[in-house]
């Protein structure tokens, strides 16, 4: 049992860590000094009061106080000091000191003092022992209560997990349908947005991010959770993020077993034709959820997203000739408008910014290739309903887009930000 294996703490926190004040006044030398101080007070009081009035026996009160305040040992010292005063008073009247040792009255007084001191100090010491025993019982009871409370919390957590499993089991058809609907887009951009929603609902976390991986040493942010407290980096250096790099190298689900604060809790790969092109990262998961069952659920959701992306890329390959203008990377109007709509959806639902640039130059192959060379792999180039050329900068604010505008200006290409983006669904 627990109490056979664990030693119960039998003292309260104040006794575990005695203060300097308590340690000082528990010193026997300090007790003696206190007793002597009390004795001097009563001795001075007797010298003052005795010539004036027929005062009561002050030393009886002194022995009683010493027994109450200082305990059994000091009560014995107080009794000796009080009898010593009796010897002093009789010697001052001219009596022989040796005769005082056989004086029955003095012996009787000493006996009374000693009995009073011992009895009172015994009662006080017993009371202190009883109080200490009650404190020890309270500490032991508190320890047992804490242990039982931990068992209760653990049992409640297991009960809630089983409850969630039952709910998911009963609602499995609805969950599958909802996930399928969220991953029903033919454009990768729309799938990334839907994937974040599916991951959050299925894996019960709200700090997800999807990064695109290419031949460079950086991973670019494609989608993220809309949690206002979650601010992932726009790009990750693979050499500085060992978990992402391990996912890229192994092409398997990797957990942050070292619990490194800067790293995600786990990463999962998204593959295309056997090659990794994106990574799912989750930065916050309750520790109790990190079980084998949870790992299997991550694997199932990753496969489901991969399947939807394969279908999407297959569709893009099938319409490759109809998707772009000539031999350029400029999208035709219908396809470009779809991406604008999906970017606007990601901006509203996931707080992922984007910027639309209007290229105000005559459309020649040289201009198209120059603009395309300036953009990142996550950006898009295409035409809108006004037959003008536009560049869509993914995950870029208006201020960040100024870098692209300046680079285009160096190539004698004029571009400006479209403030109010209008589109037709």
GROMACS .gro file of N, CA and C in nm, residues 148-291:
model
  432
  148UNK      N    1  -0.530   1.114  -0.155
  148UNK     CA    2  -0.663   1.075  -0.204
  148UNK      C    3  -0.714   1.173  -0.309
  149UNK      N    4  -0.681   1.302  -0.291
  149UNK     CA    5  -0.722   1.401  -0.390
  149UNK      C    6  -0.653   1.378  -0.525
  150UNK      N    7  -0.525   1.338  -0.520
  150UNK     CA    8  -0.454   1.306  -0.644
  150UNK      C    9  -0.519   1.185  -0.713
  151UNK      N   10  -0.556   1.084  -0.633
  151UNK     CA   11  -0.623   0.967  -0.690
  151UNK      C   12  -0.756   1.008  -0.753
  152UNK      N   13  -0.829   1.096  -0.684
  152UNK     CA   14  -0.957   1.143  -0.737
  152UNK      C   15  -0.939   1.217  -0.868
  153UNK      N   16  -0.839   1.307  -0.874
  153UNK     CA   17  -0.815   1.383  -0.996
  153UNK      C   18  -0.776   1.291  -1.111
  154UNK      N   19  -0.692   1.192  -1.082
  154UNK     CA   20  -0.651   1.099  -1.186
  154UNK      C   21  -0.769   1.016  -1.235
  155UNK      N   22  -0.852   0.971  -1.139
  155UNK     CA   23  -0.971   0.893  -1.176
  155UNK      C   24  -1.067   0.976  -1.259
  156UNK      N   25  -1.086   1.104  -1.221
  156UNK     CA   26  -1.174   1.193  -1.295
  156UNK      C   27  -1.121   1.216  -1.436
  157UNK      N   28  -0.989   1.231  -1.449
  157UNK     CA   29  -0.930   1.252  -1.581
  157UNK      C   30  -0.951   1.129  -1.670
  158UNK      N   31  -0.931   1.009  -1.614
  158UNK     CA   32  -0.954   0.887  -1.691
  158UNK      C   33  -1.100   0.876  -1.731
  159UNK      N   34  -1.190   0.912  -1.638
  159UNK     CA   35  -1.333   0.907  -1.667
  159UNK      C   36  -1.368   1.002  -1.782
  160UNK      N   37  -1.307   1.122  -1.782
  160UNK     CA   38  -1.335   1.218  -1.889
  160UNK      C   39  -1.281   1.168  -2.023
  161UNK      N   40  -1.164   1.103  -2.019
  161UNK     CA   41  -1.109   1.048  -2.143
  161UNK      C   42  -1.199   0.939  -2.199
  162UNK      N   43  -1.247   0.850  -2.112
  162UNK     CA   44  -1.339   0.745  -2.157
  162UNK      C   45  -1.469   0.805  -2.209
  163UNK      N   46  -1.514   0.912  -2.142
  163UNK     CA   47  -1.636   0.980  -2.186
  163UNK      C   48  -1.619   1.037  -2.327
  164UNK      N   49  -1.500   1.099  -2.350
  164UNK     CA   50  -1.474   1.154  -2.482
  164UNK      C   51  -1.465   1.044  -2.588
  165UNK      N   52  -1.406   0.931  -2.551
  165UNK     CA   53  -1.399   0.819  -2.647
  165UNK      C   54  -1.537   0.769  -2.683
  166UNK      N   55  -1.626   0.762  -2.583
  166UNK     CA   56  -1.763   0.717  -2.610
  166UNK      C   57  -1.834   0.815  -2.701
  167UNK      N   58  -1.818   0.946  -2.671
  167UNK     CA   59  -1.883   1.049  -2.754
  167UNK      C   60  -1.831   1.043  -2.897
  168UNK      N   61  -1.699   1.030  -2.913
  168UNK     CA   62  -1.642   1.022  -3.048
  168UNK      C   63  -1.690   0.897  -3.120
  169UNK      N   64  -1.700   0.788  -3.043
  169UNK     CA   65  -1.746   0.664  -3.106
  169UNK      C   66  -1.890   0.677  -3.154
  170UNK      N   67  -1.976   0.739  -3.070
  170UNK     CA   68  -2.116   0.755  -3.109
  170UNK      C   69  -2.132   0.856  -3.222
  171UNK      N   70  -2.040   0.952  -3.230
  171UNK     CA   71  -2.052   1.059  -3.329
  171UNK      C   72  -1.952   1.040  -3.443
  172UNK      N   73  -1.904   0.916  -3.460
  172UNK     CA   74  -1.797   0.892  -3.556
  172UNK      C   75  -1.842   0.923  -3.699
  173UNK      N   76  -1.966   0.889  -3.736
  173UNK     CA   77  -2.014   0.913  -3.872
  173UNK      C   78  -2.018   1.063  -3.900
  174UNK      N   79  -2.069   1.140  -3.804
  174UNK     CA   80  -2.072   1.286  -3.822
  174UNK      C   81  -1.934   1.345  -3.829
  175UNK      N   82  -1.840   1.291  -3.749
  175UNK     CA   83  -1.703   1.343  -3.751
  175UNK      C   84  -1.637   1.316  -3.885
  176UNK      N   85  -1.656   1.195  -3.936
  176UNK     CA   86  -1.597   1.161  -4.066
  176UNK      C   87  -1.656   1.249  -4.176
  177UNK      N   88  -1.788   1.272  -4.172
  177UNK     CA   89  -1.853   1.356  -4.273
  177UNK      C   90  -1.801   1.499  -4.265
  178UNK      N   91  -1.788   1.551  -4.141
  178UNK     CA   92  -1.741   1.688  -4.125
  178UNK      C   93  -1.598   1.703  -4.175
  179UNK      N   94  -1.513   1.604  -4.144
  179UNK     CA   95  -1.374   1.609  -4.190
  179UNK      C   96  -1.368   1.601  -4.342
  180UNK      N   97  -1.452   1.515  -4.400
  180UNK     CA   98  -1.454   1.502  -4.546
  180UNK      C   99  -1.498   1.631  -4.612
  181UNK      N  100  -1.596   1.699  -4.554
  181UNK     CA  101  -1.643   1.826  -4.611
  181UNK      C  102  -1.534   1.933  -4.602
  182UNK      N  103  -1.461   1.936  -4.491
  182UNK     CA  104  -1.357   2.037  -4.473
  182UNK      C  105  -1.240   2.014  -4.569
  183UNK      N  106  -1.222   1.890  -4.613
  183UNK     CA  107  -1.111   1.856  -4.703
  183UNK      C  108  -1.160   1.830  -4.845
  184UNK      N  109  -1.266   1.900  -4.884
  184UNK     CA  110  -1.329   1.873  -5.013
  184UNK      C  111  -1.288   1.973  -5.120
  185UNK      N  112  -1.182   2.049  -5.094
  185UNK     CA  113  -1.139   2.149  -5.191
  185UNK      C  114  -1.043   2.088  -5.292
  186UNK      N  115  -1.046   2.142  -5.413
  186UNK     CA  116  -0.954   2.095  -5.518
  186UNK      C  117  -0.828   2.181  -5.525
  187UNK      N  118  -0.825   2.290  -5.448
  187UNK     CA  119  -0.707   2.377  -5.445
  187UNK      C  120  -0.629   2.349  -5.315
  188UNK      N  121  -0.497   2.331  -5.321
  188UNK     CA  122  -0.418   2.308  -5.200
  188UNK      C  123  -0.437   2.417  -5.095
  189UNK      N  124  -0.453   2.543  -5.137
  189UNK     CA  125  -0.471   2.652  -5.042
  189UNK      C  126  -0.595   2.629  -4.956
  190UNK      N  127  -0.704   2.587  -5.021
  190UNK     CA  128  -0.826   2.560  -4.946
  190UNK      C  129  -0.811   2.440  -4.857
  191UNK      N  130  -0.734   2.340  -4.900
  191UNK     CA  131  -0.713   2.221  -4.818
  191UNK      C  132  -0.633   2.253  -4.692
  192UNK      N  133  -0.536   2.342  -4.702
  192UNK     CA  134  -0.457   2.378  -4.584
  192UNK      C  135  -0.546   2.443  -4.478
  193UNK      N  136  -0.636   2.531  -4.522
  193UNK     CA  137  -0.729   2.596  -4.428
  193UNK      C  138  -0.821   2.492  -4.364
  194UNK      N  139  -0.877   2.402  -4.448
  194UNK     CA  140  -0.964   2.299  -4.394
  194UNK      C  141  -0.891   2.202  -4.305
  195UNK      N  142  -0.764   2.175  -4.335
  195UNK     CA  143  -0.685   2.082  -4.253
  195UNK      C  144  -0.667   2.134  -4.112
  196UNK      N  145  -0.643   2.263  -4.098
  196UNK     CA  146  -0.626   2.320  -3.964
  196UNK      C  147  -0.753   2.299  -3.882
  197UNK      N  148  -0.868   2.322  -3.941
  197UNK     CA  149  -0.996   2.304  -3.870
  197UNK      C  150  -1.016   2.158  -3.829
  198UNK      N  151  -0.986   2.067  -3.921
  198UNK     CA  152  -1.002   1.924  -3.891
  198UNK      C  153  -0.906   1.880  -3.781
  199UNK      N  154  -0.783   1.924  -3.787
  199UNK     CA  155  -0.684   1.887  -3.686
  199UNK      C  156  -0.724   1.939  -3.548
  200UNK      N  157  -0.770   2.061  -3.541
  200UNK     CA  158  -0.809   2.119  -3.412
  200UNK      C  159  -0.925   2.041  -3.348
  201UNK      N  160  -1.025   2.009  -3.427
  201UNK     CA  161  -1.141   1.940  -3.373
  201UNK      C  162  -1.111   1.794  -3.338
  202UNK      N  163  -1.029   1.730  -3.419
  202UNK     CA  164  -1.002   1.588  -3.397
  202UNK      C  165  -0.899   1.564  -3.288
  203UNK      N  166  -0.792   1.641  -3.288
  203UNK     CA  167  -0.682   1.620  -3.194
  203UNK      C  168  -0.693   1.705  -3.068
  204UNK      N  169  -0.801   1.784  -3.057
  204UNK     CA  170  -0.829   1.861  -2.936
  204UNK      C  171  -0.710   1.952  -2.898
  205UNK      N  172  -0.663   2.029  -2.995
  205UNK     CA  173  -0.557   2.127  -2.970
  205UNK      C  174  -0.583   2.246  -3.062
  206UNK      N  175  -0.524   2.360  -3.030
  206UNK     CA  176  -0.552   2.480  -3.110
  206UNK      C  177  -0.427   2.560  -3.144
  207UNK      N  178  -0.311   2.491  -3.147
  207UNK     CA  179  -0.187   2.557  -3.187
  207UNK      C  180  -0.121   2.476  -3.299
  208UNK      N  181  -0.189   2.471  -3.415
  208UNK     CA  182  -0.138   2.396  -3.530
  208UNK      C  183  -0.080   2.493  -3.634
  209UNK      N  184   0.017   2.443  -3.707
  209UNK     CA  185   0.075   2.519  -3.819
  209UNK      C  186   0.118   2.421  -3.926
  210UNK      N  187   0.100   2.461  -4.052
  210UNK     CA  188   0.144   2.380  -4.166
  210UNK      C  189   0.249   2.461  -4.241
  211UNK      N  190   0.367   2.402  -4.258
  211UNK     CA  191   0.479   2.467  -4.327
  211UNK      C  192   0.509   2.391  -4.456
  212UNK      N  193   0.530   2.466  -4.563
  212UNK     CA  194   0.570   2.408  -4.690
  212UNK      C  195   0.721   2.392  -4.694
  213UNK      N  196   0.766   2.279  -4.741
  213UNK     CA  197   0.909   2.248  -4.747
  213UNK      C  198   0.950   2.231  -4.893
  214UNK      N  199   1.059   2.296  -4.931
  214UNK     CA  200   1.112   2.280  -5.066
  214UNK      C  201   1.260   2.248  -5.059
  215UNK      N  202   1.330   2.271  -5.168
  215UNK     CA  203   1.472   2.235  -5.173
  215UNK      C  204   1.560   2.328  -5.089
  216UNK      N  205   1.505   2.443  -5.050
  216UNK     CA  206   1.585   2.537  -4.970
  216UNK      C  207   1.593   2.490  -4.825
  217UNK      N  208   1.668   2.565  -4.746
  217UNK     CA  209   1.687   2.530  -4.606
  217UNK      C  210   1.579   2.590  -4.516
  218UNK      N  211   1.473   2.644  -4.576
  218UNK     CA  212   1.368   2.709  -4.500
  218UNK      C  213   1.233   2.644  -4.529
  219UNK      N  214   1.145   2.648  -4.429
  219UNK     CA  215   1.007   2.602  -4.444
  219UNK      C  216   0.916   2.724  -4.432
  220UNK      N  217   0.821   2.741  -4.525
  220UNK     CA  218   0.735   2.858  -4.530
  220UNK      C  219   0.598   2.826  -4.471
  221UNK      N  220   0.546   2.919  -4.389
  221UNK     CA  221   0.416   2.900  -4.327
  221UNK      C  222   0.305   2.906  -4.432
  222UNK      N  223   0.218   2.803  -4.435
  222UNK     CA  224   0.107   2.798  -4.529
  222UNK      C  225  -0.026   2.820  -4.461
  223UNK      N  226  -0.042   2.771  -4.337
  223UNK     CA  227  -0.166   2.788  -4.262
  223UNK      C  228  -0.137   2.770  -4.114
  224UNK      N  229  -0.221   2.830  -4.030
  224UNK     CA  230  -0.203   2.820  -3.886
  224UNK      C  231  -0.336   2.833  -3.816
  225UNK      N  232  -0.338   2.797  -3.689
  225UNK     CA  233  -0.459   2.811  -3.609
  225UNK      C  234  -0.491   2.958  -3.586
  226UNK      N  235  -0.619   2.985  -3.564
  226UNK     CA  236  -0.662   3.125  -3.548
  226UNK      C  237  -0.651   3.174  -3.404
  227UNK      N  238  -0.599   3.092  -3.313
  227UNK     CA  239  -0.585   3.133  -3.173
  227UNK      C  240  -0.505   3.263  -3.164
  228UNK      N  241  -0.561   3.368  -3.101
  228UNK     CA  242  -0.490   3.498  -3.097
  228UNK      C  243  -0.359   3.493  -3.021
  229UNK      N  244  -0.340   3.393  -2.934
  229UNK     CA  245  -0.216   3.383  -2.857
  229UNK      C  246  -0.109   3.303  -2.931
  230UNK      N  247  -0.144   3.252  -3.048
  230UNK     CA  248  -0.051   3.167  -3.124
  230UNK      C  249   0.008   3.248  -3.239
  231UNK      N  250   0.141   3.265  -3.237
  231UNK     CA  251   0.208   3.344  -3.340
  231UNK      C  252   0.331   3.268  -3.390
  232UNK      N  253   0.311   3.170  -3.478
  232UNK     CA  254   0.427   3.097  -3.532
  232UNK      C  255   0.507   3.184  -3.628
  233UNK      N  256   0.630   3.146  -3.651
  233UNK     CA  257   0.716   3.220  -3.742
  233UNK      C  258   0.671   3.199  -3.886
  234UNK      N  259   0.693   3.301  -3.969
  234UNK     CA  260   0.658   3.291  -4.111
  234UNK      C  261   0.747   3.192  -4.185
  235UNK      N  262   0.868   3.173  -4.135
  235UNK     CA  263   0.958   3.076  -4.195
  235UNK      C  264   1.045   3.014  -4.086
  236UNK      N  265   1.085   2.890  -4.109
  236UNK     CA  266   1.168   2.817  -4.013
  236UNK      C  267   1.297   2.773  -4.080
  237UNK      N  268   1.407   2.798  -4.011
  237UNK     CA  269   1.536   2.748  -4.057
  237UNK      C  270   1.547   2.602  -4.012
  238UNK      N  271   1.555   2.511  -4.107
  238UNK     CA  272   1.555   2.369  -4.073
  238UNK      C  273   1.674   2.331  -3.985
  239UNK      N  274   1.786   2.398  -4.003
  239UNK     CA  275   1.904   2.365  -3.922
  239UNK      C  276   1.886   2.405  -3.777
  240UNK      N  277   1.803   2.504  -3.751
  240UNK     CA  278   1.782   2.552  -3.615
  240UNK      C  279   1.663   2.485  -3.547
  241UNK      N  280   1.587   2.407  -3.620
  241UNK     CA  281   1.470   2.339  -3.564
  241UNK      C  282   1.487   2.189  -3.589
  242UNK      N  283   1.543   2.123  -3.489
  242UNK     CA  284   1.581   1.982  -3.505
  242UNK      C  285   1.460   1.893  -3.528
  243UNK      N  286   1.345   1.926  -3.467
  243UNK     CA  287   1.229   1.840  -3.483
  243UNK      C  288   1.178   1.844  -3.627
  244UNK      N  289   1.168   1.963  -3.684
  244UNK     CA  290   1.124   1.976  -3.824
  244UNK      C  291   1.222   1.905  -3.917
  245UNK      N  292   1.350   1.925  -3.890
  245UNK     CA  293   1.452   1.861  -3.972
  245UNK      C  294   1.443   1.709  -3.962
  246UNK      N  295   1.414   1.658  -3.842
  246UNK     CA  296   1.401   1.513  -3.824
  246UNK      C  297   1.279   1.459  -3.898
  247UNK      N  298   1.169   1.536  -3.898
  247UNK     CA  299   1.050   1.494  -3.973
  247UNK      C  300   1.082   1.489  -4.122
  248UNK      N  301   1.153   1.591  -4.172
  248UNK     CA  302   1.189   1.596  -4.314
  248UNK      C  303   1.278   1.479  -4.351
  249UNK      N  304   1.374   1.446  -4.265
  249UNK     CA  305   1.468   1.339  -4.296
  249UNK      C  306   1.404   1.201  -4.285
  250UNK      N  307   1.323   1.179  -4.180
  250UNK     CA  308   1.266   1.046  -4.155
  250UNK      C  309   1.133   1.023  -4.229
  251UNK      N  310   1.063   1.133  -4.263
  251UNK     CA  311   0.930   1.124  -4.326
  251UNK      C  312   0.832   1.047  -4.239
  252UNK      N  313   0.847   1.063  -4.108
  252UNK     CA  314   0.761   0.997  -4.011
  252UNK      C  315   0.718   1.097  -3.903
  253UNK      N  316   0.617   1.057  -3.825
  253UNK     CA  317   0.571   1.140  -3.714
  253UNK      C  318   0.679   1.142  -3.605
  254UNK      N  319   0.715   1.260  -3.560
  254UNK     CA  320   0.820   1.275  -3.459
  254UNK      C  321   0.765   1.356  -3.343
  255UNK      N  322   0.790   1.307  -3.220
  255UNK     CA  323   0.746   1.378  -3.099
  255UNK      C  324   0.866   1.446  -3.034
  256UNK      N  325   0.838   1.556  -2.968
  256UNK     CA  326   0.941   1.630  -2.895
  256UNK      C  327   0.962   1.564  -2.759
  257UNK      N  328   1.031   1.451  -2.760
  257UNK     CA  329   1.049   1.374  -2.636
  257UNK      C  330   1.136   1.447  -2.534
  258UNK      N  331   1.222   1.536  -2.580
  258UNK     CA  332   1.305   1.613  -2.488
  258UNK      C  333   1.231   1.732  -2.429
  259UNK      N  334   1.109   1.758  -2.480
  259UNK     CA  335   1.027   1.871  -2.433
  259UNK      C  336   1.102   2.003  -2.444
  260UNK      N  337   1.171   2.021  -2.557
  260UNK     CA  338   1.241   2.148  -2.581
  260UNK      C  339   1.140   2.260  -2.598
  261UNK      N  340   1.150   2.368  -2.521
  261UNK     CA  341   1.046   2.473  -2.523
  261UNK      C  342   1.026   2.538  -2.660
  262UNK      N  343   1.134   2.558  -2.737
  262UNK     CA  344   1.121   2.629  -2.865
  262UNK      C  345   1.062   2.540  -2.975
  263UNK      N  346   1.064   2.410  -2.955
  263UNK     CA  347   1.019   2.318  -3.058
  263UNK      C  348   0.870   2.286  -3.042
  264UNK      N  349   0.810   2.236  -3.152
  264UNK     CA  350   0.672   2.189  -3.146
  264UNK      C  351   0.663   2.060  -3.064
  265UNK      N  352   0.542   2.027  -3.018
  265UNK     CA  353   0.524   1.904  -2.943
  265UNK      C  354   0.535   1.781  -3.033
  266UNK      N  355   0.488   1.794  -3.156
  266UNK     CA  356   0.508   1.686  -3.252
  266UNK      C  357   0.498   1.742  -3.393
  267UNK      N  358   0.554   1.667  -3.487
  267UNK     CA  359   0.548   1.704  -3.627
  267UNK      C  360   0.511   1.583  -3.710
  268UNK      N  361   0.432   1.606  -3.816
  268UNK     CA  362   0.389   1.497  -3.904
  268UNK      C  363   0.412   1.539  -4.049
  269UNK      N  364   0.459   1.447  -4.134
  269UNK     CA  365   0.491   1.482  -4.272
  269UNK      C  366   0.370   1.471  -4.365
  270UNK      N  367   0.368   1.555  -4.467
  270UNK     CA  368   0.273   1.544  -4.577
  270UNK      C  369   0.354   1.513  -4.702
  271UNK      N  370   0.323   1.402  -4.768
  271UNK     CA  371   0.404   1.352  -4.878
  271UNK      C  372   0.332   1.368  -5.011
  272UNK      N  373   0.412   1.387  -5.115
  272UNK     CA  374   0.361   1.389  -5.252
  272UNK      C  375   0.456   1.307  -5.338
  273UNK      N  376   0.405   1.198  -5.390
  273UNK     CA  377   0.485   1.106  -5.471
  273UNK      C  378   0.609   1.059  -5.396
  274UNK      N  379   0.589   1.031  -5.266
  274UNK     CA  380   0.697   0.979  -5.184
  274UNK      C  381   0.793   1.081  -5.130
  275UNK      N  382   0.778   1.208  -5.168
  275UNK     CA  383   0.866   1.315  -5.122
  275UNK      C  384   0.788   1.409  -5.031
  276UNK      N  385   0.854   1.454  -4.926
  276UNK     CA  386   0.788   1.542  -4.832
  276UNK      C  387   0.781   1.684  -4.890
  277UNK      N  388   0.663   1.745  -4.883
  277UNK     CA  389   0.646   1.882  -4.932
  277UNK      C  390   0.587   1.975  -4.827
  278UNK      N  391   0.538   1.920  -4.717
  278UNK     CA  392   0.484   2.004  -4.610
  278UNK      C  393   0.493   1.929  -4.477
  279UNK      N  394   0.490   2.005  -4.368
  279UNK     CA  395   0.500   1.949  -4.233
  279UNK      C  396   0.389   2.008  -4.147
  280UNK      N  397   0.319   1.920  -4.075
  280UNK     CA  398   0.219   1.963  -3.978
  280UNK      C  399   0.287   1.971  -3.842
  281UNK      N  400   0.277   2.086  -3.777
  281UNK     CA  401   0.336   2.105  -3.644
  281UNK      C  402   0.227   2.141  -3.545
  282UNK      N  403   0.237   2.084  -3.426
  282UNK     CA  404   0.147   2.119  -3.316
  282UNK      C  405   0.232   2.163  -3.198
  283UNK      N  406   0.204   2.283  -3.147
  283UNK     CA  407   0.289   2.343  -3.045
  283UNK      C  408   0.234   2.330  -2.904
  284UNK      N  409   0.113   2.282  -2.889
  284UNK     CA  410   0.057   2.273  -2.754
  284UNK      C  411  -0.041   2.158  -2.746
  285UNK      N  412  -0.005   2.056  -2.669
  285UNK     CA  413  -0.090   1.939  -2.646
  285UNK      C  414  -0.084   1.905  -2.497
  286UNK      N  415  -0.199   1.881  -2.431
  286UNK     CA  416  -0.195   1.836  -2.291
  286UNK      C  417  -0.110   1.711  -2.278
  287UNK      N  418  -0.022   1.710  -2.179
  287UNK     CA  419   0.074   1.600  -2.166
  287UNK      C  420   0.005   1.464  -2.154
  288UNK      N  421  -0.110   1.461  -2.083
  288UNK     CA  422  -0.180   1.334  -2.065
  288UNK      C  423  -0.237   1.279  -2.195
  289UNK      N  424  -0.245   1.362  -2.299
  289UNK     CA  425  -0.299   1.315  -2.427
  289UNK      C  426  -0.194   1.242  -2.511
  290UNK      N  427  -0.067   1.255  -2.473
  290UNK     CA  428   0.040   1.196  -2.553
  290UNK      C  429   0.048   1.045  -2.528
  291UNK      N  430  -0.046   0.974  -2.584
  291UNK     CA  431  -0.053   0.830  -2.569
  291UNK      C  432  -0.038   0.763  -2.706
   0.00000   0.00000   0.00000
